[in-house]
Short mmCIF file of C-alpha atoms and ligand atoms in Angstrom, two decimals:
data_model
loop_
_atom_site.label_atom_id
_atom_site.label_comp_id
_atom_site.label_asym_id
_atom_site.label_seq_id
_atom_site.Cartn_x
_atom_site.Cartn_y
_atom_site.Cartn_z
CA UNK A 18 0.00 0.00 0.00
CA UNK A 19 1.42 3.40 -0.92
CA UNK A 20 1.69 5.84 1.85
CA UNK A 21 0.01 8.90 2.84
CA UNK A 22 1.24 12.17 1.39
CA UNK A 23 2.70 14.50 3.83
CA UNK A 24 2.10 18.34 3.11
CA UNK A 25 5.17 19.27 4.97
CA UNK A 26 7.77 16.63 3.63
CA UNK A 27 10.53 17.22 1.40
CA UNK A 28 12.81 14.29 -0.11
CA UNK A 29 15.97 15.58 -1.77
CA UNK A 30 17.30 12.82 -4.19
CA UNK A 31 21.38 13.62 -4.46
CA UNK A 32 23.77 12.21 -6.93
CA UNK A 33 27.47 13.98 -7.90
CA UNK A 34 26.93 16.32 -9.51
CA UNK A 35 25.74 18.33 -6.60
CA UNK A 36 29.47 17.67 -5.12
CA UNK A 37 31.14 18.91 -8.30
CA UNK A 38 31.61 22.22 -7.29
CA UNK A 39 33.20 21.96 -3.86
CA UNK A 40 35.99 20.07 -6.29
CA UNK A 41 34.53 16.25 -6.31
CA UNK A 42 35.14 14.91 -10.01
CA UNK A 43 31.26 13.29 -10.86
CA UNK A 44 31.74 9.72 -12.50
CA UNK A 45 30.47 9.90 -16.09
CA UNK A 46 31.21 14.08 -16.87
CA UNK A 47 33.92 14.77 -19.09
CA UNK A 48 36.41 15.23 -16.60
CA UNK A 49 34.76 11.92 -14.60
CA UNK A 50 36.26 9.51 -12.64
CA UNK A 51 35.73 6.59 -14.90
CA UNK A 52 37.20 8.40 -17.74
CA UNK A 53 40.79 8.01 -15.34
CA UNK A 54 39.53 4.75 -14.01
CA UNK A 55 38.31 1.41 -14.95
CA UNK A 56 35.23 0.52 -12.93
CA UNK A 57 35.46 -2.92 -13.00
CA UNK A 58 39.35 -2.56 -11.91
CA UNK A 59 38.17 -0.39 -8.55
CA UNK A 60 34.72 -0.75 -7.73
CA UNK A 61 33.40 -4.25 -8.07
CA UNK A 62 34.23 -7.47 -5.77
CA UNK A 63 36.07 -9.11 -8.92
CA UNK A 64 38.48 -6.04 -8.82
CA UNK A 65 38.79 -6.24 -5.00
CA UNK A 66 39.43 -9.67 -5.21
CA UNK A 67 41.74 -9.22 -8.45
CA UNK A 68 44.27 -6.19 -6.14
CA UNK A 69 42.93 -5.28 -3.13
CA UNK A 70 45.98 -3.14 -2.65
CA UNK A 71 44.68 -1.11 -6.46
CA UNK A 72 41.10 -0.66 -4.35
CA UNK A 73 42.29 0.80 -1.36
CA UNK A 74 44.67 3.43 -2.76
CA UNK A 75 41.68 4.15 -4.89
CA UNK A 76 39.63 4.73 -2.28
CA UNK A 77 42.23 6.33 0.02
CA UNK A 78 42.41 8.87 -2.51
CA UNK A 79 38.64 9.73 -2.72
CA UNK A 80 38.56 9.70 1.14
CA UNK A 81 41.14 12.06 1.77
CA UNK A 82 39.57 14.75 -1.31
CA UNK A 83 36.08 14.10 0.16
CA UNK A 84 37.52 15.27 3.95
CA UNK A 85 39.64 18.00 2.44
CA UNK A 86 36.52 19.33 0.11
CA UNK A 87 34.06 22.03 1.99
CA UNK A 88 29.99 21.99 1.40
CA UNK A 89 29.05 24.20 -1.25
CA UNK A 90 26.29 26.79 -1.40
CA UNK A 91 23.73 23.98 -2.76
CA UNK A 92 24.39 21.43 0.23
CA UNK A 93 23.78 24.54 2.53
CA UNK A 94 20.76 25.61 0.94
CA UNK A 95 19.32 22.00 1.84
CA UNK A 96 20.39 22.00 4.64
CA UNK A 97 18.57 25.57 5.19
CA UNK A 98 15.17 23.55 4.26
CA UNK A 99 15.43 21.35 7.64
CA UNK A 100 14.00 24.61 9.73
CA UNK A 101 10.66 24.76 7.94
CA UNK A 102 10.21 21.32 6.66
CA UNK A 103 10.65 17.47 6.92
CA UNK A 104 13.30 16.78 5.23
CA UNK A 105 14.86 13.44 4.07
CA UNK A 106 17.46 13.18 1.96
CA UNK A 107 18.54 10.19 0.12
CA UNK A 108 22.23 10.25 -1.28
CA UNK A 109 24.04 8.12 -3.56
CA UNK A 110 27.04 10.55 -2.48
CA UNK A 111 29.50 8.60 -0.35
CA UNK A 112 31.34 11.81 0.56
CA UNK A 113 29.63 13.40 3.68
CA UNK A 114 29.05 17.03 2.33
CA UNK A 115 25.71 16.68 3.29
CA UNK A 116 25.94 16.25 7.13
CA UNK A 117 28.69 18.52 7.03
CA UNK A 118 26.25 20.95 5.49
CA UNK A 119 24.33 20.79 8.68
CA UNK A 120 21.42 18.21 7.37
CA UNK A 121 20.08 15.96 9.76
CA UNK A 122 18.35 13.00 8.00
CA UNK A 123 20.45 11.66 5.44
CA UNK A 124 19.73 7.93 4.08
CA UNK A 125 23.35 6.95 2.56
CA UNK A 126 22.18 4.41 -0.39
CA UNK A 127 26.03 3.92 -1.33
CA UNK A 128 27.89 4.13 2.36
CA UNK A 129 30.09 6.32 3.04
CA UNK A 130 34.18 7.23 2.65
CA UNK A 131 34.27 8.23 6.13
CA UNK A 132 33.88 4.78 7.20
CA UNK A 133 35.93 1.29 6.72
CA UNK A 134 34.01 -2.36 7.13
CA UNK A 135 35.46 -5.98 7.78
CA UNK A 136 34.77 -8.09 4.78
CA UNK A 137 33.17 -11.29 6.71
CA UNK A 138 28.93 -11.13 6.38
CA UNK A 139 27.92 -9.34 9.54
CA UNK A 140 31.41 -6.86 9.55
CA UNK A 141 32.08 -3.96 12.25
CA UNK A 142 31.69 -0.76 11.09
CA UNK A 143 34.84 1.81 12.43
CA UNK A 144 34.64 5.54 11.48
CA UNK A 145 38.06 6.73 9.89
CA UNK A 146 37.43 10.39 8.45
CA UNK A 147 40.38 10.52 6.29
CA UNK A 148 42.61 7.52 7.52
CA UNK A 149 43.89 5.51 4.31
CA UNK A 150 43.07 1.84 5.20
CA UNK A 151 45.83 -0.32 3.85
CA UNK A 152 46.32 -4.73 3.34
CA UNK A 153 46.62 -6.00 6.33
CA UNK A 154 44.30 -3.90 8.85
CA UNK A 155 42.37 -5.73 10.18
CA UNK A 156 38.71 -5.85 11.17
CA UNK A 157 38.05 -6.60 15.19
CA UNK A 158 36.66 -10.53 13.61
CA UNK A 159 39.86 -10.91 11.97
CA UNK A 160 39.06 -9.93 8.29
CA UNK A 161 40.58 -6.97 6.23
CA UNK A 162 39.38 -3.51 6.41
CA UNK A 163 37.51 -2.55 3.13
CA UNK A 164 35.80 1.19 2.45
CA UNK A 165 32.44 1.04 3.01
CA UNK A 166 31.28 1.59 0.27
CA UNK A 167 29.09 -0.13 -2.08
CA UNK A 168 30.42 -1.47 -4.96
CA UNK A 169 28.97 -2.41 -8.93
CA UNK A 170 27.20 -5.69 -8.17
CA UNK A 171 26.77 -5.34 -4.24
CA UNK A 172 23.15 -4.53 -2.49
CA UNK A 173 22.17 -0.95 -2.49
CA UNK A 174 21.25 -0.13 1.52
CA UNK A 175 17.89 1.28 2.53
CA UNK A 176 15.81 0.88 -0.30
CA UNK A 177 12.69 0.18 0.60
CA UNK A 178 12.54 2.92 3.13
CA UNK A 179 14.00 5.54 0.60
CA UNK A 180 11.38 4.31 -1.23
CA UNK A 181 8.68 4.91 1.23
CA UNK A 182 10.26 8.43 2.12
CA UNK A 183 9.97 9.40 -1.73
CA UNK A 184 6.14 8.01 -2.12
CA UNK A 185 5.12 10.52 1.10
CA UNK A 186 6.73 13.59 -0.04
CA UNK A 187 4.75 16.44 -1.12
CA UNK A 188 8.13 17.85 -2.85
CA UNK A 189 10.60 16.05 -4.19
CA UNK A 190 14.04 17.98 -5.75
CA UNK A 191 16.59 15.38 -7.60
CA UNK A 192 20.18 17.22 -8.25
CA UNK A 193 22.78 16.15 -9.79
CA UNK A 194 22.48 12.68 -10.70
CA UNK A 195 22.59 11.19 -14.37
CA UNK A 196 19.93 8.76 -12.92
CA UNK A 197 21.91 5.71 -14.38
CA UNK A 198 22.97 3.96 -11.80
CA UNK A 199 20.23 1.31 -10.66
CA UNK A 200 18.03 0.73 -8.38
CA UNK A 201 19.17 4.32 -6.91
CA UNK A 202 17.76 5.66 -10.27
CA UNK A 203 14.58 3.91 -10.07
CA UNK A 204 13.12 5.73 -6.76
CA UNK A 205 12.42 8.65 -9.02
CA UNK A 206 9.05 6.19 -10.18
CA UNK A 207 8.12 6.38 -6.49
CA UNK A 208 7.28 10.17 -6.20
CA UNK A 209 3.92 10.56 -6.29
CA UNK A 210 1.44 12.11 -9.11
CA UNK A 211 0.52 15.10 -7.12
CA UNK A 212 3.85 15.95 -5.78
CA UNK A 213 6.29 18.63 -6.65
CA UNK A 214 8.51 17.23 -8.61
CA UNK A 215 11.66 19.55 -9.81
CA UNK A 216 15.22 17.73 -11.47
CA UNK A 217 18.43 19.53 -11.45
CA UNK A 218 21.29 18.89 -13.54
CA UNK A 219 23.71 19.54 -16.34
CA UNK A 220 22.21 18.04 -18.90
CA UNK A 221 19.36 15.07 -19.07
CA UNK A 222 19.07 12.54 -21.37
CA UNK A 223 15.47 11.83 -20.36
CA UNK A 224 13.51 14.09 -17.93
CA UNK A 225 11.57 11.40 -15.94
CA UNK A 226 7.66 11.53 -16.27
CA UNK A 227 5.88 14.46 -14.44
CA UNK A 228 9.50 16.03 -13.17
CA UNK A 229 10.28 20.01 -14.02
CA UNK A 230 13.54 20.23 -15.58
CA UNK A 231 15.95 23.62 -14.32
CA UNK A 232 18.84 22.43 -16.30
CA UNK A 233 22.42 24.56 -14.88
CA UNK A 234 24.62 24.45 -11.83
CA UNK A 235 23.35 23.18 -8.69
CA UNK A 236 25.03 26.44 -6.95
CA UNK A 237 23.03 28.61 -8.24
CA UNK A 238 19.76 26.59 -9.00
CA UNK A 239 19.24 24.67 -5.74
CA UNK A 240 19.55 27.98 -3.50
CA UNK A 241 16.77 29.45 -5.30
CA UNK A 242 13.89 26.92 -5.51
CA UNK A 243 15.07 26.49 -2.05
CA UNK A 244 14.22 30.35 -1.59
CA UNK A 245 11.45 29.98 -2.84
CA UNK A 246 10.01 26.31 -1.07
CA UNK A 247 10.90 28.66 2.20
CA UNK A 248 8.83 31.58 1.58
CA UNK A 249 5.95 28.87 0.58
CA UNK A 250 6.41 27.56 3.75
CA UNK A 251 5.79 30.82 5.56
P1 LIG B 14 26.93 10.73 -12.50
O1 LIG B 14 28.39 11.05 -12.58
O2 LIG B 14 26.42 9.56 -13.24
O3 LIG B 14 26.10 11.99 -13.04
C1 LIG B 14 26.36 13.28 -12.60
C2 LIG B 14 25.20 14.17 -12.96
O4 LIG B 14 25.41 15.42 -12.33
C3 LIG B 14 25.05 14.44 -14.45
O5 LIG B 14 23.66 14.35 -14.79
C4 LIG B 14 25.54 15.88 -14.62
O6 LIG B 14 24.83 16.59 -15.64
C5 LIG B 14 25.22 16.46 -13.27
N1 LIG B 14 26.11 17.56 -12.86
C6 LIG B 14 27.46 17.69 -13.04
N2 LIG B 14 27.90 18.84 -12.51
C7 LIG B 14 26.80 19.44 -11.97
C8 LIG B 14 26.59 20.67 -11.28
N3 LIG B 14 27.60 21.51 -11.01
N4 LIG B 14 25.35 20.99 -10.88
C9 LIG B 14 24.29 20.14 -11.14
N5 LIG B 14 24.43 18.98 -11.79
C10 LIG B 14 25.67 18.63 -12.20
O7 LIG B 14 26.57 10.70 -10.97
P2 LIG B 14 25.50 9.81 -10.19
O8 LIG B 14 24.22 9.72 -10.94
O9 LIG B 14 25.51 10.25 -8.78
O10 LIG B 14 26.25 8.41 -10.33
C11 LIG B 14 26.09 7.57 -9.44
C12 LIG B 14 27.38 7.19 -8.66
O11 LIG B 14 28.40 8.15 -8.50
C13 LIG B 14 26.93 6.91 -7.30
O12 LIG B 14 27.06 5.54 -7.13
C14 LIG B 14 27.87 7.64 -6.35
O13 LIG B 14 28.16 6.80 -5.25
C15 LIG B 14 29.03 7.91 -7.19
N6 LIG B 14 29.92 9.06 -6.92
C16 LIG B 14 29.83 9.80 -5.78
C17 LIG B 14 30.67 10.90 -5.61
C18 LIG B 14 30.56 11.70 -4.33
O14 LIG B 14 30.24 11.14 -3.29
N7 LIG B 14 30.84 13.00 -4.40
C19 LIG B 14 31.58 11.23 -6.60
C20 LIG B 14 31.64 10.45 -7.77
C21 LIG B 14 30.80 9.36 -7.90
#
C-alpha cells in the first residue's frame, strides 16, 4: 500500500553532480572519474578480489579529497530547508558534504568514505574520516578492512525505506544525478502524481515523467527553488 502524502515533507534525491563544485570529479562528466579509471578494476568485488591493494589506494584517494573538500552553497541551501520542513534526503554521495552541510536525515544508499568495514557477512563498522586503510588492517573478527562503500554488483542499503520516504513527499528535488545507476535511479518512479517534482542537472538525457527540468549548476539553482520552497512555507 502506498503511503500517505505529507504536506510538509521534502525528499531531496542527491547524486554527484551536486558535489562537483566543492571540487569532487562526478563519474560519467567529461572530466569523470571513470574516464581516469576502470570501474570494473576499482569498484566491483572481482576487482577487490583481483588487487585489493589497487582498491584501497583508490579509495584512500577519494577519502582524503572528500575530507579536504568544503559543502558548497547547494548542500547549505538543503540543509537551510530542515527549519521549515521534513526533510529526508537520500544520497548516492558517499562523501559526507551533506551532514557537514548541517542536514540531519540523510539515508546513505552507497555508504560512506568516512567509514571502513570488515569483509566477513555481519562486519564492524569503524569511522576513519580521512585515515587511508591499507592490506593488512584488520577488522576486530579478523578480516581486512575494506571502504564502506558499495560497490557495482553489491546490495544498495535502505531501499525500501527511501522508497517509502519518496512516495510521502509532497516535494521532491533530484540534483545532480545522471539517474543511471540502478536501483538508486529507479526511486524517481516512487514520487507521487501530485507531488512537486523539480530535477536539477547539467544536462538530461530523459527528464523522468511528471518532473520540471531547471537544467544549470546546482550552486546557483538549488539555493533558489530552495528560496522559494521557504517563503511557501511561511
Ligand atoms: P553521475 O556522474 O552519473 O552523473 C552526474 C550528474 O550530475 C550528471 O547528470 C551531470 O549533468 C550532473 N552535474 C554535473 N555537474 C553538476 C553541477 N555543477 N550541478 C548540477 N548537476 C551537475 O553521478 P551519479 O548519478 O551520482 O552516479 C552515481 C554514482 O556516483 C553513485 O554511485 C555515487 O556513489 C558515485 N559518486 C559519488 C561521488 C561523491 O560522493 N561525491 C563522486 C563520484 C561518484
Amino acid at each position: 500500500m502506498k503511503p500517505e502524502v505529507q504536506p510538509n515533507k521534502i525528499v531531496v534525491l542527491s547524486g554527484a553532480g551536486l558535489s562537483a563544485e566543492s571540487g569532487l570529479p562526478t563519474f560519467r562528466d567529461a572530466n569523470g572519474l571513470w574516464n581516469n579509471f576502470s570501474l570494473e578494476e576499482v569498484a566491483t568485488p572481482q576487482g577487490w578480489a583481483a588487487n585489493p591493494e589497487a582498491v584501497l589506494a583508490f579509495y584512500n584517494e577519494r577519502r582524503l579529497s572528500a575530507y579536504q573538500a568544503a559543502p558548497n552553497a547547494a548542500h547549505q541551501a538543503i540543509a537551510a530547508l530542515d527549519a521549515a520542513y521534513d526533510v529526508v534526503i537520500i544520497t548516492q554521495n558517499v562523501d559526507g558534504l551533506h551532514e557537514r552541510a548541517g542536514s540531519r536525515n540523510v539515508i546513505h544508499l552507497h555508504g560512506q568514505l568516512a567509514w571502513a568495514r570488515g569483509t566477513s557477512p555481519l562486519p564492524k563498522r569503524y569511522r576513519i574520516d580521512a585515515a587511508p586503510v591499507s592490506l593488512g588492517q584488520l577488522c576486530e573478527d579478523g578480516t581486512q578492512l575494506r571502504p564502506n562503500v558499495v560497490w557495482f554488483g553489491e546490495d544498495v542499503q535502505h531501499m525500501d525505506e527511501a522508497r517509502q520516504h519518496v512516495a510521502s513527499a509532497a516535494r521532491v528535488l533530484v540534483v545532480g544525478t545522471s539517474l543511471s545507476v540502478f536501483p538508486a535511479a529507479s526511486l524517481v518512479k516512487a514520487a507521487r502524481g501530485r507531488a512537486q517534482k523539480v530535477i536539477n542537472s547539467l544536462a538530461m538525457k530523459r527528464v523522468p515523467f511528471g518532473f520540471t527540468f531547471l537544467p544549470g549548476k546546482a550552486t546557483s539553482i538549488v539555493p533558489a527553488l530552495v528560496q522559494t520552497w521557504l517563503e511557501q512555507a511561511r
